[in-house]
Amino acid sequence: MGDISLEDVKNENVDLERIPVEEVFEKLKCTKEGLSTAEGEKRLQIFGPNKLEEKKESKVLKFLGFMWNPLSWVMESAAIMAIALANGGGKPPDWQDFVGIIVLLIINSTISFIEENNAGNAAAALMAGLAPKTKVLRDGKWKEEEAAILVPGDVISVKLGDIIPADARLLEGDPLKIDQSALTGESLPVTKNPGDEVFSGSTCKQGEIEAVVIATGVHTFFGKAAHLVDSTNQVGHFQKVLTAIGNFCICSIAVGMVIEILVMFAIQHRAYREGIDNLLVLLIGGIPIAMPTVLSVTMAIGSHRLSQQGAITKRMTAIEEMAGMDVLCSDKTGTLTLNKLTVDKSLIEVFVPNMDKDAVMLFAARASRVKNQDAIDACIVEMLDDPKEARAGITEVHFLPFNPVDKRTAITYIDTDGNWHRSSKGAPEQIIDLCDLKGEVRQKAHTIIDNYANRGLRSLAVGRQTVKDKDKESAGEPWEFVGLLPLFDPPRHDSAETIRRALELGVNVKMITGDQLAIGKETGRRLGMGTNMYPSLSLLGQSMDESIASIPVDELIEKADGFAGVFPEHKYEIVKRLQERNHICGMTGDGVNDAPALKRADIGIAVADATDAARSASDIVLTEPGLSVIVSAVLTSRAIFQRMKNYTIYAVSITIRIVLGFMLVALIWKFDFSPFMVLIIAILNDGTIMTISKDRVKPSPVPDSWRLKEIFATGVVLGTYMAFATVFFFWLANETVFFPKTFGVKPLKDLAEMNSALYLQVSIISQGLIFVTRSRSWSFVECPGFLLVIAFIAAQLVATLIAVYSEWDFARIKGIGWGWAGAIWLFSIVTYFPLDVLKFAIRYGLSGKAWDNMLENKTAFTTKKDYGKGEREAQWAIAQRTRHGLQPPETIFHEKSSYEELSAIAEQAKKRAEIARLRELHTLKGHVESVVKLKGLDIDTIQQHYTL
């Protein structure tokens, strides 16, 4: 065979996994002394850094991207119109509007770019702090370096607790215990002997050894899983909604412009330049050019807040999706659990009279190593109040380590009285045979072991012996069976509370694990998340279990509490099917086996200490252990989402009010409003609206989503009302003497003065609308954020000063004085109040709730917050009683007369109906029984292997 080049190694033309280790050094052209720094740098150029590839985006293209969207195109078209078309009638091009539009575009793009860039840099800095380190032999010396510099041929040190930084072959030394759960999802470590291959992303649980690196980065076993990740690109809900709202606004403007063109030019025969100016008013004022910026800033600030809570947001639109998340698929090992064995002391079984459970633990701890421990030794010793108790008061004579033949460990020791004893722990059958259990005692032990197994618990037996000969080679006295210990991977201390809070927030949590079904059920029981779990093969495999064959797979997945024996492709499929059922699906995970599903999910969440593959595939990376930060992130995301939804309703309303209001004024009175003043309104509005990103809002108690029907309906109704308010104001000011008579001001005879008055009225009511759209109740009851109030006051002060004092011939405005300004403010305040009433009417109209409900409960006029909740619950309880075959309430009501008795009965009925509903909704057994009954089958003839 000819010489092997490093390029051949890079292209994986050399089998470095199976050849003898000596040949590995030969193929990689290195020695056990490691590489030199110069050689390492040379190979780094060939193989690349030891990390997953990251896609980088040009900052210039990113900045220009904020000007490349449909909303910006409309504004850019308006800028072109201002200089290319608005030069008729002997007038020069409209350079003021052109410059103003370009400035507005640049301001919005710059703010968006800066905020997103800052958020991205903050996330990158936090991610960089999570970069793994490793010990590598360079220039004949051991150095701690970032794992990213490793190349094939490097010699690394692996010891207890280390994460393997690259694929490597083990050199001489004792066997290692390696935890490959990040790759396979299995909890128990595997043994790796010298010469074996260890994989990047796995963890050393016992031993210490040196290894030679054979593959790095995307060429590792770890990195090759990334092809599944790269093949799943999703279009975010946010982008779809942004496009829908933008298209609605553009279509509204287009309709208004078409009507204006037809009426002004075909019917009224208006001058060309006047018509172009009116079209510019609709284009500039109607398009919500600040929408991408406001939403980007809101999400960027929200992303920063999430990072402070321990959740790094890699994709900011994931915030919006997390707000709507209603299903969370959680990996068990290392996510819901500690990925660390422990003993459930409450279930320890003692077989020696007058011995307590602590004594059983002590005998087990004595039969455990106190140094260089395996996973079982560590969990036993850590259960003691003080780990030193394992050797306290005794002298170790001999220790028998675990081996595959004996399947137990044992210690021979001397106590303080000089007596010799032995203690042993290990596989139950080995200890049972060692102690020669017989009859009922042996049967009792097997029964307990079976009960442990049924609950997903591993059994560990403990025995003891007296050695009267005081010789470590002595057979000793007969062994005594001390007890049985249940081992399990315990839930994190905060997992149960996190799941409970998630359920309260309307997020259904499903466990997805590679472990056995019994283990998954036991974990689910301890966490209070339910035990209706299925082996994934029974749902997604070739053959389906007969007991569930009659129910569609999608329904089973939707109703189940979790799935066991899951492979990576199953996780991906489960998430996909949930999404097809219109669920916003989140997925948590920490290993490379979770990466494809993390990428497929609407919100991929990599937990603390997750592998690079999981972080790369995820949208959110947690920096704090456990899942509790997810609840905080959900609440924060819903608050952020609420701000964004408030703004979108506002944006749609403003589009309708500008287009309809100015179109009617232009067509009815042939009044030409100044495009430049609309630009001023837009700029002042943008400045105020930017502060909505820090507004004070209440997060929704249930998953929130873009209800476009509500957004468009509210926007159209509120916008139409404000447009007619503007038309009404124009009529009063232009056609009547209402204002001079009522407020003692001089009539507006001058076109420039009318422009100023109309500008101020539009500015006030437009900005005031944000207080209506941001609130669920009366706008003056829910306190807005301090910045929003200050920005509104500042903007309207500027607007008022412009209307009062400005003499801008190019904008066709003239000062109207403080008298008119005061009158316009009073008119705006009066016309503001019906906006809240309209908001309530739209909400109740869309929800189907009757107006009399609100009026009867006086919800809007009191501090009562139930919005007719009591009556609706009672009505719902009656319907549920009938549905579930309970006694009709009318029969009972005729037998009772007192109000208190009726209330008590109604409450009890409601509780029973709620239990019945939740049982069917949240337990698979209830759902199965319901479906079976509907199909007319006999429930007793159906096997229910997997339901509890």
CSV table of C-alpha atoms in Angstrom, one decimal, residues 211-546:
chain,number,residue,atom,x,y,z
A,211,ALA,CA,-6.1,8.4,23.8
A,212,VAL,CA,-5.2,9.4,20.2
A,213,VAL,CA,-7.6,11.5,18.2
A,214,ILE,CA,-8.8,9.9,15.0
A,215,ALA,CA,-11.6,12.3,13.9
A,216,THR,CA,-12.7,15.8,14.7
A,217,GLY,CA,-15.6,18.2,13.9
A,218,VAL,CA,-18.1,17.1,11.3
A,219,HIS,CA,-16.1,13.9,10.6
A,220,THR,CA,-16.9,12.5,14.1
A,221,PHE,CA,-19.7,10.0,14.8
A,222,PHE,CA,-21.2,13.0,16.7
A,223,GLY,CA,-20.9,15.3,13.7
A,224,LYS,CA,-22.2,13.0,11.1
A,225,ALA,CA,-25.7,13.1,12.8
A,226,ALA,CA,-25.9,16.8,11.7
A,227,HIS,CA,-27.1,15.8,8.2
A,228,LEU,CA,-30.5,15.2,9.6
A,229,VAL,CA,-30.4,18.5,11.3
A,230,ASP,CA,-29.4,20.4,8.1
A,231,SER,CA,-32.2,18.8,6.1
A,232,THR,CA,-35.0,20.3,8.2
A,233,ASN,CA,-35.6,24.0,7.6
A,234,GLN,CA,-38.9,25.5,8.9
A,235,VAL,CA,-40.5,28.8,8.0
A,236,GLY,CA,-41.4,30.5,11.3
A,237,HIS,CA,-45.0,31.3,12.2
A,238,PHE,CA,-43.8,34.9,12.8
A,239,GLN,CA,-42.6,35.3,9.2
A,240,LYS,CA,-45.9,34.0,7.9
A,241,VAL,CA,-47.9,36.3,10.1
A,242,LEU,CA,-45.7,39.3,9.3
A,243,THR,CA,-46.3,38.6,5.6
A,244,ALA,CA,-50.0,38.2,6.1
A,245,ILE,CA,-50.3,41.5,8.0
A,246,GLY,CA,-48.1,43.3,5.5
A,247,ASN,CA,-50.1,42.0,2.6
A,248,PHE,CA,-53.3,43.2,4.3
A,249,CYS,CA,-52.0,46.7,4.7
A,250,ILE,CA,-50.6,46.8,1.2
A,251,CYS,CA,-53.9,45.6,-0.3
A,252,SER,CA,-55.8,48.2,1.7
A,253,ILE,CA,-53.5,50.9,0.4
A,254,ALA,CA,-53.8,49.6,-3.2
A,255,VAL,CA,-57.6,49.6,-3.0
A,256,GLY,CA,-57.6,53.2,-1.7
A,257,MET,CA,-55.2,54.3,-4.4
A,258,VAL,CA,-57.2,52.7,-7.1
A,259,ILE,CA,-60.4,54.4,-5.9
A,260,GLU,CA,-58.5,57.8,-5.7
A,261,ILE,CA,-57.1,57.4,-9.2
A,262,LEU,CA,-60.5,56.5,-10.6
A,263,VAL,CA,-62.4,59.4,-8.9
A,264,MET,CA,-59.7,62.1,-9.0
A,265,PHE,CA,-58.6,61.7,-12.6
A,266,ALA,CA,-61.6,60.0,-14.3
A,267,ILE,CA,-64.4,61.8,-12.6
A,268,GLN,CA,-63.1,65.0,-10.9
A,269,HIS,CA,-60.4,65.7,-13.4
A,270,ARG,CA,-58.0,66.9,-10.7
A,271,ALA,CA,-54.6,68.3,-11.5
A,272,TYR,CA,-51.8,65.7,-12.0
A,273,ARG,CA,-49.5,66.9,-9.2
A,274,GLU,CA,-52.4,67.2,-6.7
A,275,GLY,CA,-53.4,63.6,-7.5
A,276,ILE,CA,-49.8,62.3,-7.0
A,277,ASP,CA,-49.6,64.2,-3.7
A,278,ASN,CA,-52.8,62.5,-2.4
A,279,LEU,CA,-51.5,59.1,-3.5
A,280,LEU,CA,-48.2,59.7,-1.7
A,281,VAL,CA,-50.3,60.5,1.5
A,282,LEU,CA,-51.8,57.1,1.3
A,283,LEU,CA,-48.5,55.3,0.6
A,284,ILE,CA,-46.4,57.1,3.2
A,285,GLY,CA,-49.1,57.2,6.0
A,286,GLY,CA,-50.7,53.9,5.3
A,287,ILE,CA,-47.8,51.5,5.2
A,288,PRO,CA,-46.6,50.3,8.7
A,289,ILE,CA,-42.9,50.7,7.8
A,290,ALA,CA,-41.9,50.5,11.4
A,291,MET,CA,-43.6,47.1,11.9
A,292,PRO,CA,-40.5,44.9,11.2
A,293,THR,CA,-38.4,47.3,13.4
A,294,VAL,CA,-40.8,47.5,16.3
A,295,LEU,CA,-41.2,43.7,16.3
A,296,SER,CA,-37.4,43.1,15.9
A,297,VAL,CA,-36.6,45.5,18.8
A,298,THR,CA,-39.3,43.9,21.0
A,299,MET,CA,-37.9,40.5,20.3
A,300,ALA,CA,-34.3,41.6,20.7
A,301,ILE,CA,-35.0,43.2,24.1
A,302,GLY,CA,-37.0,40.1,25.1
A,303,SER,CA,-34.1,37.9,24.0
A,304,HIS,CA,-31.8,39.9,26.3
A,305,ARG,CA,-34.2,39.4,29.2
A,306,LEU,CA,-34.4,35.7,28.5
A,307,SER,CA,-30.6,35.4,28.5
A,308,GLN,CA,-30.6,37.0,32.0
A,309,GLN,CA,-33.0,34.3,33.1
A,310,GLY,CA,-30.7,31.6,31.7
A,311,ALA,CA,-32.1,31.0,28.2
A,312,ILE,CA,-30.0,32.0,25.3
A,313,THR,CA,-32.1,32.7,22.2
A,314,LYS,CA,-30.4,31.8,19.0
A,315,ARG,CA,-33.4,32.5,16.8
A,316,MET,CA,-35.4,35.5,18.0
A,317,THR,CA,-38.6,34.4,16.3
A,318,ALA,CA,-38.6,31.4,18.6
A,319,ILE,CA,-39.8,33.8,21.3
A,320,GLU,CA,-43.1,34.2,19.4
A,321,GLU,CA,-43.4,30.4,18.9
A,322,MET,CA,-42.6,29.7,22.5
A,323,ALA,CA,-45.5,32.0,23.5
A,324,GLY,CA,-47.8,29.8,21.5
A,325,MET,CA,-46.2,26.4,22.5
A,326,ASP,CA,-48.9,24.0,23.8
A,327,VAL,CA,-46.9,20.8,23.7
A,328,LEU,CA,-43.5,20.2,25.2
A,329,CYS,CA,-41.7,17.0,24.3
A,330,SER,CA,-39.0,16.4,26.8
A,331,ASP,CA,-36.1,14.0,26.7
A,332,LYS,CA,-35.9,12.1,30.0
A,333,THR,CA,-32.3,11.2,30.6
A,334,GLY,CA,-30.4,14.3,31.8
A,335,THR,CA,-33.3,16.6,31.2
A,336,LEU,CA,-36.2,15.5,33.4
A,337,THR,CA,-33.8,13.4,35.4
A,338,LEU,CA,-30.2,13.9,36.8
A,339,ASN,CA,-28.7,11.1,34.6
A,340,LYS,CA,-27.2,9.9,37.8
A,341,LEU,CA,-28.2,6.7,39.7
A,342,THR,CA,-29.5,7.0,43.2
A,343,VAL,CA,-31.3,4.8,45.8
A,344,ASP,CA,-34.9,5.3,46.8
A,345,LYS,CA,-34.5,4.8,50.5
A,346,SER,CA,-38.3,4.6,51.1
A,347,LEU,CA,-38.4,1.4,49.0
A,348,ILE,CA,-35.4,-0.4,50.6
A,349,GLU,CA,-36.4,-3.9,51.8
A,350,VAL,CA,-34.6,-5.2,55.0
A,351,PHE,CA,-34.3,-8.9,55.5
A,352,VAL,CA,-32.4,-8.9,58.9
A,353,PRO,CA,-34.5,-8.5,62.1
A,354,ASN,CA,-33.9,-5.3,64.1
A,355,MET,CA,-31.9,-3.7,61.3
A,356,ASP,CA,-32.9,-0.4,59.8
A,357,LYS,CA,-32.5,0.9,56.3
A,358,ASP,CA,-29.6,3.1,57.1
A,359,ALA,CA,-27.7,0.0,58.2
A,360,VAL,CA,-28.4,-1.7,54.9
A,361,MET,CA,-27.1,1.4,53.1
A,362,LEU,CA,-23.9,1.3,55.3
A,363,PHE,CA,-23.2,-2.3,54.4
A,364,ALA,CA,-23.7,-1.5,50.7
A,365,ALA,CA,-21.4,1.5,51.0
A,366,ARG,CA,-18.7,-0.6,52.6
A,367,ALA,CA,-18.8,-2.8,49.6
A,368,SER,CA,-18.2,0.2,47.4
A,369,ARG,CA,-15.1,2.0,46.3
A,370,VAL,CA,-14.5,5.4,47.8
A,371,LYS,CA,-12.0,6.4,45.0
A,372,ASN,CA,-12.2,5.8,41.3
A,373,GLN,CA,-15.9,4.9,41.6
A,374,ASP,CA,-18.2,3.5,39.0
A,375,ALA,CA,-21.8,4.9,38.8
A,376,ILE,CA,-23.2,2.5,41.3
A,377,ASP,CA,-20.4,2.9,43.9
A,378,ALA,CA,-20.9,6.7,43.6
A,379,CYS,CA,-24.6,6.6,44.1
A,380,ILE,CA,-24.4,4.3,47.2
A,381,VAL,CA,-21.7,6.3,49.0
A,382,GLU,CA,-23.4,9.6,48.3
A,383,MET,CA,-26.6,8.4,50.0
A,384,LEU,CA,-24.7,8.3,53.3
A,385,ASP,CA,-25.0,11.4,55.5
A,386,ASP,CA,-21.2,11.6,55.3
A,387,PRO,CA,-19.4,9.7,52.6
A,388,LYS,CA,-16.5,9.1,55.0
A,389,GLU,CA,-18.8,6.8,56.9
A,390,ALA,CA,-18.1,4.1,54.3
A,391,ARG,CA,-14.7,3.5,55.8
A,392,ALA,CA,-15.2,5.0,59.3
A,393,GLY,CA,-14.2,2.7,62.2
A,394,ILE,CA,-13.0,-0.1,59.9
A,395,THR,CA,-9.7,-1.1,58.3
A,396,GLU,CA,-9.9,-2.4,54.7
A,397,VAL,CA,-8.1,-5.7,54.2
A,398,HIS,CA,-9.1,-6.6,50.7
A,399,PHE,CA,-11.5,-5.3,48.1
A,400,LEU,CA,-13.0,-7.4,45.3
A,401,PRO,CA,-13.9,-5.1,42.3
A,402,PHE,CA,-16.8,-5.7,40.1
A,403,ASN,CA,-16.2,-8.1,37.2
A,404,PRO,CA,-18.5,-9.7,34.6
A,405,VAL,CA,-18.1,-13.2,36.2
A,406,ASP,CA,-18.9,-12.6,39.8
A,407,LYS,CA,-21.2,-9.6,39.1
A,408,ARG,CA,-20.7,-8.2,42.6
A,409,THR,CA,-18.2,-6.3,44.7
A,410,ALA,CA,-17.0,-7.3,48.2
A,411,ILE,CA,-14.8,-5.9,50.9
A,412,THR,CA,-13.0,-7.8,53.8
A,413,TYR,CA,-12.5,-5.5,56.7
A,414,ILE,CA,-11.6,-5.3,60.4
A,415,ASP,CA,-13.9,-3.4,62.9
A,416,THR,CA,-12.8,-1.5,66.0
A,417,ASP,CA,-13.1,-4.6,68.1
A,418,GLY,CA,-10.6,-6.5,65.9
A,419,ASN,CA,-13.3,-8.7,64.4
A,420,TRP,CA,-13.2,-9.6,60.7
A,421,HIS,CA,-16.2,-9.2,58.4
A,422,ARG,CA,-17.1,-9.2,54.7
A,423,SER,CA,-19.8,-7.1,53.0
A,424,SER,CA,-20.9,-7.6,49.4
A,425,LYS,CA,-23.3,-5.9,46.9
A,426,GLY,CA,-24.2,-6.9,43.4
A,427,ALA,CA,-26.7,-8.5,41.1
A,428,PRO,CA,-29.6,-9.9,43.2
A,429,GLU,CA,-29.3,-13.5,41.8
A,430,GLN,CA,-25.6,-13.6,42.6
A,431,ILE,CA,-26.1,-12.4,46.2
A,432,ILE,CA,-29.2,-14.7,46.7
A,433,ASP,CA,-27.1,-17.7,45.6
A,434,LEU,CA,-24.2,-16.5,47.7
A,435,CYS,CA,-26.5,-16.3,50.8
A,436,ASP,CA,-28.2,-19.6,49.8
A,437,LEU,CA,-31.7,-18.2,50.3
A,438,LYS,CA,-34.4,-20.9,50.3
A,439,GLY,CA,-38.2,-21.2,50.5
A,440,GLU,CA,-40.3,-18.3,51.4
A,441,VAL,CA,-37.4,-15.9,51.9
A,442,ARG,CA,-36.2,-16.6,48.4
A,443,GLN,CA,-39.7,-16.2,47.0
A,444,LYS,CA,-40.1,-12.9,48.9
A,445,ALA,CA,-36.8,-11.6,47.4
A,446,HIS,CA,-37.9,-12.5,43.9
A,447,THR,CA,-41.3,-10.9,44.4
A,448,ILE,CA,-39.7,-7.7,45.5
A,449,ILE,CA,-37.3,-7.7,42.6
A,450,ASP,CA,-40.2,-8.2,40.2
A,451,ASN,CA,-42.1,-5.3,41.8
A,452,TYR,CA,-39.0,-3.1,41.4
A,453,ALA,CA,-38.7,-4.2,37.7
A,454,ASN,CA,-42.4,-3.4,37.1
A,455,ARG,CA,-41.8,0.1,38.3
A,456,GLY,CA,-38.6,0.5,36.2
A,457,LEU,CA,-36.2,0.2,39.2
A,458,ARG,CA,-33.0,-1.8,39.1
A,459,SER,CA,-32.3,-4.1,42.0
A,460,LEU,CA,-29.2,-4.3,44.0
A,461,ALA,CA,-28.7,-6.9,46.7
A,462,VAL,CA,-26.5,-6.7,49.8
A,463,GLY,CA,-25.1,-9.5,51.9
A,464,ARG,CA,-22.7,-9.7,54.9
A,465,GLN,CA,-20.4,-12.4,56.5
A,466,THR,CA,-18.3,-12.9,59.6
A,467,VAL,CA,-14.7,-14.1,59.0
A,468,LYS,CA,-13.7,-15.9,62.2
A,469,ASP,CA,-10.4,-17.2,60.8
A,470,LYS,CA,-9.3,-13.6,60.3
A,471,ASP,CA,-7.8,-14.4,57.0
A,472,LYS,CA,-8.7,-12.7,53.7
A,473,GLU,CA,-8.5,-16.1,51.9
A,474,SER,CA,-10.9,-17.8,54.4
A,475,ALA,CA,-14.3,-18.9,53.2
A,476,GLY,CA,-15.8,-17.4,56.3
A,477,GLU,CA,-19.1,-18.2,58.0
A,478,PRO,CA,-22.4,-18.5,56.0
A,479,TRP,CA,-23.5,-15.4,54.2
A,480,GLU,CA,-26.5,-13.5,55.5
A,481,PHE,CA,-28.9,-11.7,53.1
A,482,VAL,CA,-29.1,-8.1,54.4
A,483,GLY,CA,-31.6,-6.4,51.9
A,484,LEU,CA,-32.5,-5.1,48.5
A,485,LEU,CA,-31.9,-1.6,47.2
A,486,PRO,CA,-33.9,0.0,44.3
A,487,LEU,CA,-31.7,2.0,41.9
A,488,PHE,CA,-33.1,4.6,39.6
A,489,ASP,CA,-32.2,7.8,37.7
A,490,PRO,CA,-34.0,10.4,39.9
A,491,PRO,CA,-35.9,13.3,38.6
A,492,ARG,CA,-34.3,16.7,39.0
A,493,HIS,CA,-35.5,18.5,42.1
A,494,ASP,CA,-37.4,21.1,40.1
A,495,SER,CA,-38.8,18.9,37.3
A,496,ALA,CA,-42.1,18.1,39.1
A,497,GLU,CA,-42.8,21.7,39.9
A,498,THR,CA,-41.8,22.8,36.4
A,499,ILE,CA,-44.2,20.3,34.8
A,500,ARG,CA,-47.0,21.3,37.2
A,501,ARG,CA,-46.5,25.0,36.3
A,502,ALA,CA,-46.3,24.1,32.6
A,503,LEU,CA,-49.6,22.3,32.8
A,504,GLU,CA,-51.1,25.4,34.6
A,505,LEU,CA,-49.9,27.5,31.7
A,506,GLY,CA,-51.6,25.2,29.2
A,507,VAL,CA,-48.5,23.4,28.1
A,508,ASN,CA,-48.9,19.6,27.8
A,509,VAL,CA,-45.6,17.9,28.7
A,510,LYS,CA,-44.7,14.5,27.0
A,511,MET,CA,-41.8,12.4,28.0
A,512,ILE,CA,-39.7,10.9,25.2
A,513,THR,CA,-37.0,8.5,26.3
A,514,GLY,CA,-34.8,5.7,24.9
A,515,ASP,CA,-35.2,3.8,28.2
A,516,GLN,CA,-37.6,0.9,28.9
A,517,LEU,CA,-41.3,1.5,29.3
A,518,ALA,CA,-41.3,0.7,33.0
A,519,ILE,CA,-38.6,3.2,33.7
A,520,GLY,CA,-40.5,5.9,31.8
A,521,LYS,CA,-43.7,5.2,33.7
A,522,GLU,CA,-41.9,5.3,37.0
A,523,THR,CA,-40.3,8.6,36.2
A,524,GLY,CA,-43.7,9.9,35.0
A,525,ARG,CA,-45.4,8.8,38.2
A,526,ARG,CA,-42.7,10.6,40.3
A,527,LEU,CA,-43.1,13.7,38.3
A,528,GLY,CA,-46.9,13.7,38.3
A,529,MET,CA,-47.0,13.9,34.5
A,530,GLY,CA,-49.0,10.7,34.0
A,531,THR,CA,-48.1,7.1,33.2
A,532,ASN,CA,-50.0,6.6,30.0
A,533,MET,CA,-46.9,5.8,28.0
A,534,TYR,CA,-46.2,3.6,25.0
A,535,PRO,CA,-43.2,1.9,23.5
A,536,SER,CA,-42.5,3.8,20.3
A,537,LEU,CA,-42.3,0.7,18.2
A,538,SER,CA,-46.0,-0.1,19.1
A,539,LEU,CA,-47.0,3.2,17.6
A,540,LEU,CA,-44.5,3.9,14.8
A,541,GLY,CA,-43.1,0.4,14.2
A,542,GLN,CA,-44.1,-2.2,11.6
A,543,SER,CA,-46.7,-3.9,13.7
A,544,MET,CA,-49.1,-2.0,16.1
A,545,ASP,CA,-50.3,-3.4,19.4
A,546,GLU,CA,-53.8,-4.9,19.1
